Short mmCIF file of C-alpha atoms in Angstrom, two decimals:
data_model
loop_
_atom_site.label_atom_id
_atom_site.label_comp_id
_atom_site.label_asym_id
_atom_site.label_seq_id
_atom_site.Cartn_x
_atom_site.Cartn_y
_atom_site.Cartn_z
CA GLN A 1 2.47 -4.79 -21.89
CA VAL A 2 0.90 -3.07 -18.92
CA GLN A 3 2.98 -0.69 -16.87
CA LEU A 4 2.00 0.55 -13.44
CA VAL A 5 3.74 3.48 -11.81
CA GLU A 6 3.10 4.41 -8.20
CA SER A 7 3.64 7.84 -6.75
CA GLY A 8 2.79 9.81 -3.66
CA GLY A 9 4.84 8.03 -1.05
CA GLY A 10 6.96 9.85 1.46
CA LEU A 11 7.78 10.44 5.08
CA VAL A 12 5.00 11.48 7.41
CA GLN A 13 4.45 11.60 11.13
CA ALA A 14 2.01 9.31 12.84
CA GLY A 15 -1.51 10.56 12.37
CA GLY A 16 -0.75 12.11 9.03
CA SER A 17 -2.10 11.31 5.60
CA LEU A 18 -0.81 10.40 2.19
CA ARG A 19 -2.51 9.79 -1.12
CA LEU A 20 -0.89 7.23 -3.35
CA SER A 21 -1.54 7.11 -7.05
CA CYS A 22 -1.06 4.31 -9.52
CA ALA A 23 -1.01 5.30 -13.16
CA ALA A 24 -1.52 2.54 -15.69
CA SER A 25 -0.44 2.50 -19.30
CA GLY A 26 -0.57 -0.04 -22.07
CA GLY A 27 -4.15 -1.09 -21.51
CA THR A 28 -7.64 -0.09 -20.57
CA LEU A 29 -8.07 0.36 -16.86
CA ASN A 30 -11.78 -0.34 -16.86
CA THR A 31 -11.05 -3.98 -17.68
CA TYR A 32 -8.68 -4.40 -14.73
CA ALA A 33 -9.32 -5.29 -11.16
CA MET A 34 -6.79 -3.37 -9.09
CA GLY A 35 -5.15 -3.82 -5.76
CA TRP A 36 -2.72 -2.23 -3.37
CA PHE A 37 -0.23 -4.31 -1.46
CA ARG A 38 2.60 -3.48 0.87
CA GLN A 39 5.83 -5.10 1.86
CA ALA A 40 7.97 -4.20 4.83
CA PRO A 41 11.61 -5.29 5.09
CA GLY A 42 11.89 -8.94 5.95
CA LYS A 43 8.17 -9.53 5.65
CA GLU A 44 5.86 -11.03 3.09
CA ARG A 45 3.90 -8.91 0.70
CA GLU A 46 0.43 -8.38 2.07
CA PHE A 47 -2.88 -7.24 0.72
CA VAL A 48 -3.98 -3.75 1.68
CA ALA A 49 -6.92 -2.82 -0.52
CA GLY A 50 -8.62 -3.96 -3.69
CA ILE A 51 -11.23 -2.61 -6.04
CA SER A 52 -13.30 -4.18 -8.76
CA ARG A 53 -12.94 -3.06 -12.34
CA ASP A 54 -16.02 -0.85 -12.14
CA GLY A 55 -15.31 0.45 -8.66
CA GLY A 56 -18.48 -1.10 -7.31
CA ARG A 57 -16.77 -3.31 -4.76
CA THR A 58 -13.83 -2.78 -2.47
CA ASP A 59 -12.05 -4.76 0.19
CA PHE A 60 -9.46 -3.86 2.81
CA LYS A 61 -7.03 -5.45 5.17
CA ASP A 62 -8.61 -5.43 8.60
CA SER A 63 -5.96 -3.21 10.16
CA VAL A 64 -6.56 -0.39 7.67
CA LYS A 65 -10.34 -0.42 7.59
CA GLY A 66 -11.72 2.98 8.45
CA ARG A 67 -8.38 4.63 7.72
CA PHE A 68 -7.67 3.82 4.07
CA THR A 69 -9.82 4.32 1.00
CA ILE A 70 -9.26 2.90 -2.45
CA SER A 71 -10.76 4.54 -5.50
CA ARG A 72 -10.30 4.60 -9.21
CA ASP A 73 -10.72 7.03 -12.05
CA ASN A 74 -10.86 4.91 -15.15
CA ALA A 75 -10.95 7.96 -17.42
CA LYS A 76 -7.52 8.90 -16.08
CA ASN A 77 -6.26 5.31 -15.93
CA THR A 78 -5.40 5.88 -12.30
CA VAL A 79 -6.10 4.14 -9.00
CA TYR A 80 -5.68 5.86 -5.66
CA LEU A 81 -5.07 4.86 -2.09
CA GLN A 82 -5.97 7.53 0.42
CA MET A 83 -4.26 6.77 3.70
CA ASN A 84 -5.35 8.63 6.81
CA SER A 85 -4.40 8.31 10.45
CA LEU A 86 -1.16 6.65 9.49
CA LYS A 87 0.67 4.55 12.03
CA PRO A 88 4.32 3.50 12.20
CA GLU A 89 3.28 -0.05 11.43
CA ASP A 90 2.01 1.16 8.05
CA THR A 91 5.62 1.75 7.00
CA ALA A 92 6.35 -0.30 3.90
CA VAL A 93 6.83 -0.19 0.19
CA TYR A 94 3.39 0.09 -1.34
CA LEU A 95 2.76 -1.53 -4.69
CA CYS A 96 -0.19 -1.46 -6.99
CA ALA A 97 -1.20 -4.44 -9.03
CA SER A 98 -3.59 -5.23 -11.83
CA LYS A 99 -5.48 -8.28 -12.90
CA LEU A 100 -6.29 -8.05 -16.59
CA ARG A 101 -9.28 -9.10 -18.62
CA ILE A 102 -11.79 -8.80 -15.85
CA PHE A 103 -15.38 -8.36 -16.90
CA GLY A 104 -17.08 -9.15 -13.64
CA SER A 105 -17.20 -7.27 -10.40
CA GLY A 106 -14.79 -9.28 -8.30
CA VAL A 107 -12.22 -8.01 -5.85
CA TYR A 108 -9.00 -9.99 -5.50
CA THR A 109 -6.91 -10.19 -2.36
CA GLY A 110 -4.18 -12.69 -3.17
CA VAL A 111 -0.73 -11.79 -4.42
CA GLY A 112 -0.87 -14.65 -6.89
CA GLU A 113 -4.10 -13.42 -8.42
CA TYR A 114 -2.55 -10.38 -10.06
CA ASN A 115 -0.76 -10.22 -13.38
CA TYR A 116 1.22 -6.98 -13.24
CA TRP A 117 2.94 -5.01 -10.53
CA GLY A 118 4.40 -1.58 -10.17
CA GLN A 119 7.83 -0.82 -8.77
CA GLY A 120 6.47 0.46 -5.49
CA THR A 121 6.60 3.68 -3.54
CA GLN A 122 8.02 3.99 -0.06
CA VAL A 123 5.79 5.09 2.78
CA THR A 124 7.51 5.82 6.06
CA VAL A 125 5.56 6.80 9.14
CA SER A 126 7.53 8.16 12.05
CA SER A 127 6.42 8.16 15.65
#
């Protein structure tokens, strides 16, 4: 069983930054494609950022391009989401997800493409 635990969320003012972490246990991170999603109250879960198992490819939601960076440290079994220039519309619960048994270099953007999800960490951006 794979467990994902997010951390690093909090309350920040617009223009501020946060770094989210997702620690994985129960498997080998270098065989997982990873993604970050977010879900605001009353809205559907949406893709934010994804990274291939080897870190060679990334993808981002259009509205966060240039502001967010996804990275991974497979030795630490951890994936990060660096969020800069935060806006109130970034407010949501942020969840990390993993897709297991990946040996290629693909990046996955669909909610249904992932096998495991963390509990989420709240990010609130005030104006």
